[in-house]
Amino acid sequence: MSHPEPRRVLGWPVRTVVITAAVAVVVLVVAIVAARWWRGTATGTDFLAAYPGEVLPAAGTPIGFPAWLNWSHALNSFFLIFIVASGLRIRSKQRPPAFFTRDPERFPKLKGKPTRLSIHVWWHLVVDSLFVLNGIVFVVLLFSTGQWMRIVPLSWDVVPNAVSAGVQYLSLEWPVHHGWTNYNGLQQLSYFATVFLAAPLALLTGLRLSPGWPAAWKRASGVLGDLFARRIHALVLWYFVVFTIVHVGLVLTTGALRNLNTMYAARDATDAIGLIVFVVSLLLAVGAWFLFGPGRVIAIAKRAGNVREMPAPKKP
């Protein structure tokens, strides 16, 4: 007698998801209690006094945010929604609604035998390409305008100050900082890791998992193998998920109006302009989510190659 398949959420059993979430909540509560206790001790008080959480910016560090950085940040957020969603659909291992095969007679006319891809993989690659293009422009402008000095650590003092900022966040007593002029230590390290470690790792492992590699490469083991690349790619995906949740949560709880003005309106102010721009961008993202559903993605794919749609699974 066969047993029914357990209900799943993006490929994981619901029970596993619930248990993992419960454990995460318990760990977070314990960490908050420990942080509040430690900062009340003499050792904690002295440490926070010596390392308040931020390092003064180096001479020549730009003040404020240019408009291009706001646009790039908004586009990154927009593309990341679809990258994560399509990545989770790929990892769920559920049968895709269609498969895409490149048409060698259409642009770009590449050599080699076309490879069949699930529509989720194809859409993942399309949005990834836009994300990478935006990232290249971002990095070029970052270094050409000096904005890199805001997120690249230039002193080892950033490490203990990052620990201090982390303790203050966990204790629910926010560290004092003014993002318009400089980031605290934890922000600087996390933004540096996101731009210069996580994003390149996602790109390199994604390229390694590309279907265009020779069959011999697919059988390789160790750091050159598909399995290693797939694991690192998945870890980076979950890093982006966790980073986004924490990042958005802190933006909204540590002075939302000023933070949103800084990030979306290139202004150091506490009025509602940044909030309005943020809400509009959020509505656009929600609209795009419904606009680029599976049916529309399949329609777009048909303009780029050959698409074979799969029949809908029969309901039991």
Coordinates of C-alpha atoms in Angstrom, one line a residue:
M1 CA 0.0 0.0 0.0
S2 CA 1.5 3.3 -1.1
H3 CA 1.6 6.2 1.3
P4 CA 0.6 9.7 0.1
E5 CA 3.3 12.2 -0.6
P6 CA 3.8 14.7 2.2
R7 CA 2.7 18.3 1.5
R8 CA 5.6 20.4 0.4
V9 CA 6.6 24.1 0.4
L10 CA 8.9 24.8 -2.6
G11 CA 10.2 21.2 -2.4
W12 CA 10.5 20.8 1.3
P13 CA 8.1 18.9 3.5
V14 CA 5.8 21.2 5.5
R15 CA 6.9 19.5 8.7
T16 CA 10.5 20.3 8.0
V17 CA 9.7 23.9 7.2
V18 CA 7.7 24.3 10.4
I19 CA 10.4 22.7 12.6
T20 CA 13.1 24.8 11.0
A21 CA 11.2 28.0 11.5
A22 CA 10.4 27.1 15.2
V23 CA 14.1 26.3 15.9
A24 CA 15.1 29.6 14.2
V25 CA 12.7 31.6 16.4
V26 CA 14.0 29.8 19.6
V27 CA 17.6 30.6 18.6
L28 CA 16.8 34.2 17.9
V29 CA 15.0 34.6 21.3
V30 CA 18.0 33.0 23.1
A31 CA 20.4 35.3 21.2
I32 CA 18.3 38.4 22.2
V33 CA 18.3 37.4 25.9
A34 CA 22.0 36.7 25.8
A35 CA 22.9 40.0 24.1
R36 CA 20.8 42.0 26.6
W37 CA 22.4 40.2 29.5
W38 CA 26.0 40.6 28.2
R39 CA 25.7 44.3 27.4
G40 CA 24.6 44.9 31.0
T41 CA 27.8 43.3 32.4
A42 CA 31.0 45.3 33.1
T43 CA 32.8 43.5 30.2
G44 CA 30.0 44.3 27.8
T45 CA 29.7 47.9 28.9
D46 CA 33.5 48.4 28.4
F47 CA 33.5 46.7 25.0
L48 CA 30.6 48.8 23.7
A49 CA 32.3 52.0 25.0
A50 CA 35.5 51.1 23.3
Y51 CA 33.8 50.0 20.1
P52 CA 30.5 51.9 19.6
G53 CA 29.7 50.1 16.4
E54 CA 31.0 52.4 13.6
V55 CA 34.4 53.4 12.2
L56 CA 34.8 57.0 11.1
P57 CA 35.0 57.2 7.2
A58 CA 38.3 57.7 5.6
A59 CA 39.3 61.1 4.2
G60 CA 37.8 61.6 0.8
T61 CA 34.8 59.3 1.3
P62 CA 31.8 60.7 -0.5
I63 CA 28.9 62.0 1.5
G64 CA 25.4 61.0 0.5
F65 CA 24.0 58.8 -2.2
P66 CA 23.8 59.7 -5.9
A67 CA 20.6 59.0 -7.9
W68 CA 22.3 56.3 -10.0
L69 CA 22.9 54.3 -6.8
N70 CA 19.2 54.6 -5.9
W71 CA 18.2 53.3 -9.3
S72 CA 20.7 50.5 -9.2
H73 CA 19.5 49.4 -5.8
A74 CA 15.9 49.4 -6.8
L75 CA 16.7 47.4 -10.0
N76 CA 18.7 44.9 -7.9
S77 CA 15.8 44.4 -5.6
F78 CA 13.4 44.0 -8.5
F79 CA 15.5 41.4 -10.3
L80 CA 16.3 39.6 -7.1
I81 CA 12.6 38.8 -6.5
F82 CA 12.4 36.8 -9.7
I83 CA 15.9 35.3 -9.3
V84 CA 15.0 33.9 -5.9
A85 CA 11.5 32.8 -6.9
S86 CA 12.7 31.0 -10.1
G87 CA 15.7 29.5 -8.1
L88 CA 13.3 28.1 -5.5
R89 CA 11.1 26.6 -8.2
I90 CA 14.1 24.9 -9.7
R91 CA 15.1 23.5 -6.4
S92 CA 11.6 22.3 -5.7
K93 CA 12.1 19.7 -8.4
Q94 CA 8.4 20.0 -9.4
R95 CA 7.6 19.3 -13.0
P96 CA 7.8 22.6 -14.9
P97 CA 4.8 23.7 -17.1
A98 CA 7.0 23.9 -20.2
F99 CA 10.5 23.3 -21.6
F100 CA 12.5 25.8 -23.7
T101 CA 14.9 24.9 -26.6
R102 CA 17.0 27.5 -28.3
D103 CA 16.3 28.1 -31.9
P104 CA 19.7 28.2 -33.8
E105 CA 18.1 30.3 -36.5
R106 CA 17.2 33.1 -34.1
F107 CA 19.3 35.7 -32.3
P108 CA 21.7 35.0 -30.8
K109 CA 22.8 32.4 -33.4
L110 CA 25.2 30.3 -31.2
K111 CA 27.1 27.3 -32.3
G112 CA 26.5 23.9 -30.8
K113 CA 23.5 21.7 -30.3
P114 CA 20.7 23.5 -28.5
T115 CA 20.0 22.2 -25.0
R116 CA 16.5 21.7 -23.6
L117 CA 15.8 23.7 -20.4
S118 CA 12.9 23.9 -18.1
I119 CA 11.0 27.1 -18.4
H120 CA 12.1 28.0 -14.8
V121 CA 15.8 27.5 -15.7
W122 CA 15.4 29.6 -18.8
W123 CA 13.6 32.5 -16.9
H124 CA 16.2 32.2 -14.2
L125 CA 19.0 32.7 -16.8
V126 CA 17.2 35.7 -18.4
V127 CA 16.7 37.6 -15.2
D128 CA 20.2 36.6 -14.0
S129 CA 21.6 38.3 -17.2
L130 CA 19.8 41.5 -16.4
F131 CA 20.9 41.3 -12.8
V132 CA 24.5 40.8 -13.8
L133 CA 24.3 43.7 -16.3
N134 CA 23.0 46.0 -13.7
G135 CA 25.7 44.8 -11.3
I136 CA 28.5 45.5 -13.8
V137 CA 27.2 49.1 -14.2
F138 CA 26.9 49.4 -10.4
V139 CA 30.5 48.3 -9.8
V140 CA 31.9 50.5 -12.5
L141 CA 30.1 53.5 -11.1
L142 CA 31.0 52.5 -7.6
F143 CA 34.7 52.7 -8.3
S144 CA 34.6 55.7 -10.7
T145 CA 32.8 57.9 -8.2
G146 CA 34.6 56.8 -5.0
Q147 CA 31.4 55.3 -3.5
W148 CA 33.4 52.0 -2.9
M149 CA 35.0 53.7 0.1
R150 CA 31.6 53.4 1.9
I151 CA 31.4 49.6 1.8
V152 CA 35.0 48.4 1.5
P153 CA 36.6 48.1 5.0
L154 CA 39.8 50.2 5.2
S155 CA 40.7 49.4 8.9
W156 CA 40.6 46.3 11.0
D157 CA 38.7 48.3 13.6
V158 CA 35.6 47.4 11.5
V159 CA 35.6 43.9 12.9
P160 CA 35.1 44.6 16.7
N161 CA 32.8 47.5 15.7
A162 CA 30.7 45.0 13.6
V163 CA 30.5 42.7 16.7
S164 CA 29.4 45.7 18.8
A165 CA 26.7 46.7 16.2
G166 CA 25.5 43.1 16.1
V167 CA 25.2 42.9 19.9
Q168 CA 23.3 46.2 19.9
Y169 CA 20.9 45.0 17.2
L170 CA 20.3 41.7 19.0
S171 CA 19.7 43.5 22.3
L172 CA 17.0 45.6 20.4
E173 CA 18.8 48.8 21.3
W174 CA 19.9 50.0 17.9
P175 CA 23.4 51.3 17.4
V176 CA 23.7 55.0 16.6
H177 CA 24.6 55.6 13.0
H178 CA 23.8 57.9 10.1
G179 CA 23.8 56.0 6.8
W180 CA 23.9 59.3 4.8
T181 CA 27.5 59.8 5.9
N182 CA 28.8 56.3 6.8
Y183 CA 27.7 52.8 7.7
N184 CA 28.2 51.0 11.0
G185 CA 30.7 48.1 11.1
L186 CA 28.2 45.3 10.6
Q187 CA 26.5 47.1 7.7
Q188 CA 29.8 47.7 6.0
L189 CA 30.9 44.1 6.3
S190 CA 27.5 42.7 5.1
Y191 CA 27.3 45.1 2.1
F192 CA 30.9 44.3 1.2
A193 CA 30.2 40.5 1.4
T194 CA 27.0 40.9 -0.7
V195 CA 28.6 42.9 -3.5
F196 CA 32.1 41.4 -3.6
L197 CA 31.6 37.9 -2.3
A198 CA 28.0 36.6 -2.6
A199 CA 27.3 38.2 -6.0
P200 CA 30.5 36.9 -7.7
L201 CA 30.0 33.5 -6.2
A202 CA 26.4 33.4 -7.5
L203 CA 27.7 34.3 -11.0
L204 CA 30.6 31.9 -11.0
T205 CA 28.7 28.9 -9.7
G206 CA 25.8 29.8 -12.0
L207 CA 28.1 29.8 -15.0
R208 CA 29.5 26.5 -13.9
L209 CA 26.0 25.0 -13.8
S210 CA 25.3 26.3 -17.3
P211 CA 24.1 23.6 -19.7
G212 CA 26.7 24.6 -22.3
W213 CA 29.6 22.8 -20.6
P214 CA 31.0 19.6 -22.2
A215 CA 29.7 16.3 -20.7
A216 CA 33.1 15.5 -19.3
W217 CA 32.9 18.7 -17.2
K218 CA 29.6 17.6 -15.8
R219 CA 31.2 14.4 -14.5
A220 CA 34.0 16.3 -12.8
S221 CA 34.2 16.0 -9.0
G222 CA 35.5 18.3 -6.2
V223 CA 35.5 22.0 -6.6
L224 CA 35.1 21.7 -10.4
G225 CA 32.1 19.4 -10.2
D226 CA 28.4 20.2 -10.6
L227 CA 27.6 19.0 -7.1
F228 CA 30.0 21.5 -5.4
A229 CA 28.8 24.4 -7.6
R230 CA 25.1 23.5 -7.0
R231 CA 25.7 23.5 -3.2
I232 CA 27.5 26.8 -3.2
H233 CA 24.9 28.3 -5.5
A234 CA 22.1 27.1 -3.2
L235 CA 23.9 28.6 -0.1
V236 CA 24.3 31.9 -1.9
L237 CA 20.6 31.9 -2.8
W238 CA 19.7 31.4 0.9
Y239 CA 22.2 34.1 1.9
F240 CA 20.3 36.5 -0.4
V241 CA 17.0 35.5 1.1
V242 CA 18.2 35.9 4.7
F243 CA 20.1 39.1 3.9
T244 CA 17.0 40.6 2.3
I245 CA 14.7 39.8 5.2
V246 CA 17.1 41.2 7.8
H247 CA 18.0 44.2 5.6
V248 CA 14.4 45.2 5.0
G249 CA 13.4 44.6 8.6
L250 CA 16.1 46.8 9.9
V251 CA 15.5 49.5 7.3
L252 CA 11.9 49.7 8.5
T253 CA 12.6 49.6 12.3
T254 CA 15.7 51.9 12.5
G255 CA 14.3 55.1 11.2
A256 CA 12.2 54.1 8.2
L257 CA 11.5 57.6 6.8
R258 CA 15.2 58.7 6.8
N259 CA 16.4 55.3 5.5
L260 CA 13.9 55.2 2.7
N261 CA 14.8 58.8 1.7
T262 CA 18.4 57.8 1.6
M263 CA 17.8 54.6 -0.4
Y264 CA 15.1 55.6 -2.8
A265 CA 15.2 59.4 -3.1
A266 CA 18.9 60.3 -2.6
R267 CA 17.9 62.7 0.2
D268 CA 18.9 63.1 3.8
A269 CA 15.5 63.9 5.2
T270 CA 12.6 62.5 7.3
D271 CA 9.7 63.5 5.1
A272 CA 7.5 61.0 3.1
I273 CA 9.1 61.3 -0.3
G274 CA 11.3 58.3 0.0
L275 CA 8.4 56.3 1.5
I276 CA 6.2 57.2 -1.5
V277 CA 8.9 56.2 -4.0
F278 CA 9.4 52.9 -2.1
V279 CA 5.6 52.2 -2.1
V280 CA 5.5 52.9 -5.8
S281 CA 8.4 50.6 -6.5
L282 CA 6.8 47.9 -4.3
L283 CA 3.5 48.2 -6.3
L284 CA 5.5 47.9 -9.5
A285 CA 7.2 44.7 -8.2
V286 CA 3.8 43.2 -7.2
G287 CA 2.4 44.1 -10.5
A288 CA 5.3 42.5 -12.3
W289 CA 4.9 39.4 -10.2
F290 CA 1.4 38.9 -11.5
L291 CA 2.3 40.1 -15.0
F292 CA 5.2 37.7 -15.4
G293 CA 3.4 34.6 -14.2
P294 CA 4.1 31.2 -15.8
G295 CA 1.8 31.9 -18.7
R296 CA 3.4 35.2 -19.7
V297 CA 6.9 33.8 -19.2
I298 CA 6.0 31.0 -21.6
A299 CA 4.7 33.5 -24.1
I300 CA 8.0 35.5 -23.9
A301 CA 10.0 32.3 -24.3
K302 CA 8.2 31.4 -27.5
R303 CA 9.5 34.6 -29.0
A304 CA 13.1 33.5 -28.2
G305 CA 13.0 29.8 -29.1
N306 CA 11.0 26.7 -29.2
V307 CA 8.7 25.9 -26.3
R308 CA 7.0 22.6 -25.5
E309 CA 4.2 23.0 -23.0
M310 CA 3.4 20.2 -20.7
P311 CA -0.1 19.0 -19.9
A312 CA -1.4 20.1 -16.5
P313 CA -1.1 17.2 -13.9
K314 CA -4.3 15.4 -13.2
K315 CA -5.9 16.0 -9.9
P316 CA -6.3 12.9 -7.7

